[in-house]
Amino acid sequence: MIPGFGLALGITFAWLGIIVLIPLGSLFIKAATLSWADYVHTITSPRVLASLRLSFGASLLAAMVNMVFGSIVAWVLVRYSFPGRRLVDALIDIPFALPTAVAGIALTALFAPNGWIGEQLAKLDIQVAYTPTGIVIALIFIGLPFVVRTVQPVLIDLDAEIEEASATLGATRLQTIVRVIIPALLPALLTGFALAFARASGEYGSVIFIAGNLPMVSEIAPLLIVTRLQEFAYAEATAIATIMLIISFVLLLAINLLQRWAEKRGQK
Amino acid sequence: MNRGHLIAGLALLAGTTAQAQSIMLLNVSYDPTRELYTQYNKAFGAHWEKTTGQKITFQQSHGGSGGQARAVIDGLEADVVTLALAYDVDAIAAKGLIATDWINRLPQNSAPYTSTILFLVRKGNPKKVKDWDDLVRKDVKVITPNPKTSGGARWNYLAAWAYGLKKFNGDEAKTAAFVGDILKNVPVLDSGARGSTMTFAERGIGDVLLAWENEAFLAFDEFGKDKFEIVAPSLSILAEPNVAVVDKNVDKKGSRKVAEEYLKYLYSDEAQDIIGKNHYRPRDPKAAAKYKASFANVTLITIDDVFGGWQKAQKIHFAEGGTFDKIYKPGN
């Protein structure tokens, strides 16, 4: 065994315990103050189910859009040299740094029927702000850097010569992309997807401004948790939080397994 | 909420370094009272310094009334709370932080000013909204915050309910359907009154804003009188925003004397004038007469008469599974 294993493992567990496990554990303990019947009743009420469907559905959709367009952005930033590239590269990180409420208010101002973009869309009879579409837009905004920043370093390592070799061996461009580039990128793409998805499903600040927050229509699960807290119903709030955690955990685990599989396949 | 905790932290920090001559007072209030208490603090600070020689450093915290009450319960060290409705003060009292008889400690239900709910419409009233009946029309979009999180929205909801009861001669089922139809015309539910004002005034959403009287006038001052009009419905509700000293906190901090005087002085001539100037309805007849012209002439019902008090109204309408939740049941 490599020396220092015991110490490193000890620090790891202590650190994870303080930062992650104890707060999450206290969540479950608080939720446990509800009886099993009350717990089930809380998490299966139509409003909670609708909000969970919305939160996870919109997050998946936003993460998928980010996976496609984020990888194109990463591709352009790595493979092409153009004036202002460094500036564009720096812009990518803005959604990381911007307070989410600011992002939410800015997006709402843009997409509201009297905003710059909303005005044009209104002419086509499309409404974005105060609908679930608005939620997806906000989630795409905050999730973009996760995909770009995970795909970028892998692309840098991926030699352009491999593509050239593929071409000289007679592959078409499409074949090169599908059989050579995507398999090499897949693990990174999935990581970016998972990060963007995880971030989006818990997102609160940017969404509540643009969502409209109508129960059963545009009310996200984190908002429902906050609402329950304001009604002094702590246990019900934590019950919704635990079910969100469980769903997130299962989905992230599935993505992890998929990623493992993709890595193995890539090594063959 | 974080801001509230931050303020408490800063207050604590400043409190330990400040000299004995200076005291710290944290007023935890609801959403639209920012302007009122900024002006009142100045007046009270001068009054207190004149009588005792002590300087006061004021801290204000504003947000949805329910959330503010929860912050105090969770440990925000408010000396006084000035919230949108009695239920939220009761919630703090139920946790033992305020004596349960708080409402009788100051005159007029511990509400030094009152307000009501009015309609704010766009200039020229293009949708011809005159009364609550117009809010159920299919072509009218209504803006109100979420009654689960906003005190003002609860007053809105109950005012609509009271109108329905009168219209349908006390028929609860018809009234519920009527209020449900109004809420179906709501395209955005913000969490607080100020958020709804922004949605209506800045984003241009909706035809009618159900608003606190003072908030409607504030929209006038902020965005110009050429943009909006105030419509007074035939009937509305007398809103009594209550104030209370947070006993446990002031005893711990030793600030009881100044906190009590802070609330008592709200009933003084000077304060009542500031209250009227900020479009809240003064209790003092003199100030009320002075600002009479600036208030809408509306028939006002009270929560005690029509709903049997806040505890009952809360349980029937806003608690989990109450009439508000039923409106949003699928298939409704």
PDB file of C-alpha atoms in Angstrom, chain B residues 25-124:
ATOM      1  CA  LEU B  25     -32.152  48.699  16.908  1.00  0.00           C
ATOM      2  CA  LEU B  26     -33.200  46.082  14.372  1.00  0.00           C
ATOM      3  CA  ASN B  27     -36.674  46.435  12.890  1.00  0.00           C
ATOM      4  CA  VAL B  28     -37.772  43.378  10.907  1.00  0.00           C
ATOM      5  CA  SER B  29     -40.588  44.443   8.628  1.00  0.00           C
ATOM      6  CA  TYR B  30     -42.530  43.376   5.552  1.00  0.00           C
ATOM      7  CA  ASP B  31     -42.021  44.253   1.925  1.00  0.00           C
ATOM      8  CA  PRO B  32     -43.470  47.715   1.152  1.00  0.00           C
ATOM      9  CA  THR B  33     -42.523  49.576   4.344  1.00  0.00           C
ATOM     10  CA  ARG B  34     -38.957  50.464   3.307  1.00  0.00           C
ATOM     11  CA  GLU B  35     -39.694  54.123   2.637  1.00  0.00           C
ATOM     12  CA  LEU B  36     -41.944  54.562   5.667  1.00  0.00           C
ATOM     13  CA  TYR B  37     -39.452  53.266   8.215  1.00  0.00           C
ATOM     14  CA  THR B  38     -36.480  55.001   6.634  1.00  0.00           C
ATOM     15  CA  GLN B  39     -38.245  58.293   7.332  1.00  0.00           C
ATOM     16  CA  TYR B  40     -39.643  57.261  10.698  1.00  0.00           C
ATOM     17  CA  ASN B  41     -36.233  56.076  11.943  1.00  0.00           C
ATOM     18  CA  LYS B  42     -34.806  59.518  11.291  1.00  0.00           C
ATOM     19  CA  ALA B  43     -37.615  61.170  13.265  1.00  0.00           C
ATOM     20  CA  PHE B  44     -37.463  58.687  16.134  1.00  0.00           C
ATOM     21  CA  GLY B  45     -33.666  58.865  16.290  1.00  0.00           C
ATOM     22  CA  ALA B  46     -33.859  62.631  16.784  1.00  0.00           C
ATOM     23  CA  HIS B  47     -36.634  62.280  19.373  1.00  0.00           C
ATOM     24  CA  TRP B  48     -34.703  59.671  21.380  1.00  0.00           C
ATOM     25  CA  GLU B  49     -31.463  61.603  21.281  1.00  0.00           C
ATOM     26  CA  LYS B  50     -33.223  64.718  22.507  1.00  0.00           C
ATOM     27  CA  THR B  51     -34.831  62.963  25.470  1.00  0.00           C
ATOM     28  CA  THR B  52     -32.014  60.604  26.500  1.00  0.00           C
ATOM     29  CA  GLY B  53     -28.869  61.800  24.749  1.00  0.00           C
ATOM     30  CA  GLN B  54     -28.354  58.385  23.212  1.00  0.00           C
ATOM     31  CA  LYS B  55     -27.734  57.854  19.521  1.00  0.00           C
ATOM     32  CA  ILE B  56     -29.483  54.963  17.779  1.00  0.00           C
ATOM     33  CA  THR B  57     -28.131  53.048  14.830  1.00  0.00           C
ATOM     34  CA  PHE B  58     -31.080  51.578  12.967  1.00  0.00           C
ATOM     35  CA  GLN B  59     -31.120  48.355  10.999  1.00  0.00           C
ATOM     36  CA  GLN B  60     -34.031  47.560   8.727  1.00  0.00           C
ATOM     37  CA  SER B  61     -34.834  44.237   7.131  1.00  0.00           C
ATOM     38  CA  HIS B  62     -37.606  43.817   4.568  1.00  0.00           C
ATOM     39  CA  GLY B  63     -39.134  40.837   2.775  1.00  0.00           C
ATOM     40  CA  GLY B  64     -42.317  38.807   2.456  1.00  0.00           C
ATOM     41  CA  SER B  65     -44.046  38.947   5.857  1.00  0.00           C
ATOM     42  CA  GLY B  66     -44.120  35.170   6.425  1.00  0.00           C
ATOM     43  CA  GLY B  67     -40.454  34.771   5.549  1.00  0.00           C
ATOM     44  CA  GLN B  68     -39.502  37.596   7.877  1.00  0.00           C
ATOM     45  CA  ALA B  69     -41.411  35.976  10.739  1.00  0.00           C
ATOM     46  CA  ARG B  70     -39.582  32.720  10.042  1.00  0.00           C
ATOM     47  CA  ALA B  71     -36.218  34.508  10.081  1.00  0.00           C
ATOM     48  CA  VAL B  72     -37.009  35.887  13.550  1.00  0.00           C
ATOM     49  CA  ILE B  73     -38.098  32.440  14.736  1.00  0.00           C
ATOM     50  CA  ASP B  74     -34.858  31.013  13.322  1.00  0.00           C
ATOM     51  CA  GLY B  75     -32.783  33.484  15.321  1.00  0.00           C
ATOM     52  CA  LEU B  76     -32.669  36.846  13.544  1.00  0.00           C
ATOM     53  CA  GLU B  77     -32.287  39.101  16.582  1.00  0.00           C
ATOM     54  CA  ALA B  78     -35.039  41.606  15.851  1.00  0.00           C
ATOM     55  CA  ASP B  79     -35.818  44.100  18.618  1.00  0.00           C
ATOM     56  CA  VAL B  80     -39.174  44.851  17.044  1.00  0.00           C
ATOM     57  CA  VAL B  81     -41.228  43.272  14.287  1.00  0.00           C
ATOM     58  CA  THR B  82     -43.548  45.368  12.133  1.00  0.00           C
ATOM     59  CA  LEU B  83     -45.290  42.786   9.972  1.00  0.00           C
ATOM     60  CA  ALA B  84     -48.146  42.712   7.474  1.00  0.00           C
ATOM     61  CA  LEU B  85     -50.635  40.793   9.580  1.00  0.00           C
ATOM     62  CA  ALA B  86     -51.340  39.477  13.048  1.00  0.00           C
ATOM     63  CA  TYR B  87     -50.926  35.835  12.029  1.00  0.00           C
ATOM     64  CA  ASP B  88     -47.219  36.255  11.377  1.00  0.00           C
ATOM     65  CA  VAL B  89     -46.663  37.937  14.761  1.00  0.00           C
ATOM     66  CA  ASP B  90     -48.702  35.131  16.349  1.00  0.00           C
ATOM     67  CA  ALA B  91     -46.384  32.600  14.715  1.00  0.00           C
ATOM     68  CA  ILE B  92     -43.410  34.205  16.487  1.00  0.00           C
ATOM     69  CA  ALA B  93     -45.372  34.397  19.745  1.00  0.00           C
ATOM     70  CA  ALA B  94     -46.204  30.692  19.447  1.00  0.00           C
ATOM     71  CA  LYS B  95     -42.454  29.967  19.661  1.00  0.00           C
ATOM     72  CA  GLY B  96     -42.243  31.891  22.936  1.00  0.00           C
ATOM     73  CA  LEU B  97     -40.305  34.877  21.614  1.00  0.00           C
ATOM     74  CA  ILE B  98     -43.164  37.347  22.101  1.00  0.00           C
ATOM     75  CA  ALA B  99     -45.752  37.370  24.894  1.00  0.00           C
ATOM     76  CA  THR B 100     -49.010  35.905  23.591  1.00  0.00           C
ATOM     77  CA  ASP B 101     -51.059  38.947  24.639  1.00  0.00           C
ATOM     78  CA  TRP B 102     -48.932  41.226  22.426  1.00  0.00           C
ATOM     79  CA  ILE B 103     -51.907  42.551  20.468  1.00  0.00           C
ATOM     80  CA  ASN B 104     -53.305  44.301  23.572  1.00  0.00           C
ATOM     81  CA  ARG B 105     -50.049  45.959  24.605  1.00  0.00           C
ATOM     82  CA  LEU B 106     -50.482  48.937  22.296  1.00  0.00           C
ATOM     83  CA  PRO B 107     -53.644  50.844  21.283  1.00  0.00           C
ATOM     84  CA  GLN B 108     -55.878  49.747  18.403  1.00  0.00           C
ATOM     85  CA  ASN B 109     -54.752  46.106  18.143  1.00  0.00           C
ATOM     86  CA  SER B 110     -51.090  47.169  18.133  1.00  0.00           C
ATOM     87  CA  ALA B 111     -51.613  48.559  14.636  1.00  0.00           C
ATOM     88  CA  PRO B 112     -50.491  52.215  14.545  1.00  0.00           C
ATOM     89  CA  TYR B 113     -51.572  52.572  10.917  1.00  0.00           C
ATOM     90  CA  THR B 114     -53.936  50.756   8.620  1.00  0.00           C
ATOM     91  CA  SER B 115     -54.154  50.258   4.909  1.00  0.00           C
ATOM     92  CA  THR B 116     -56.358  48.584   2.369  1.00  0.00           C
ATOM     93  CA  ILE B 117     -56.279  46.812  -0.965  1.00  0.00           C
ATOM     94  CA  LEU B 118     -56.933  48.717  -4.192  1.00  0.00           C
ATOM     95  CA  PHE B 119     -56.657  48.096  -7.934  1.00  0.00           C
ATOM     96  CA  LEU B 120     -53.918  49.676  -9.996  1.00  0.00           C
ATOM     97  CA  VAL B 121     -54.736  49.720 -13.734  1.00  0.00           C
ATOM     98  CA  ARG B 122     -53.010  51.102 -16.813  1.00  0.00           C
ATOM     99  CA  LYS B 123     -53.653  54.703 -17.836  1.00  0.00           C
ATOM    100  CA  GLY B 124     -57.106  55.265 -19.296  1.00  0.00           C
TER     101      GLY B 124
END
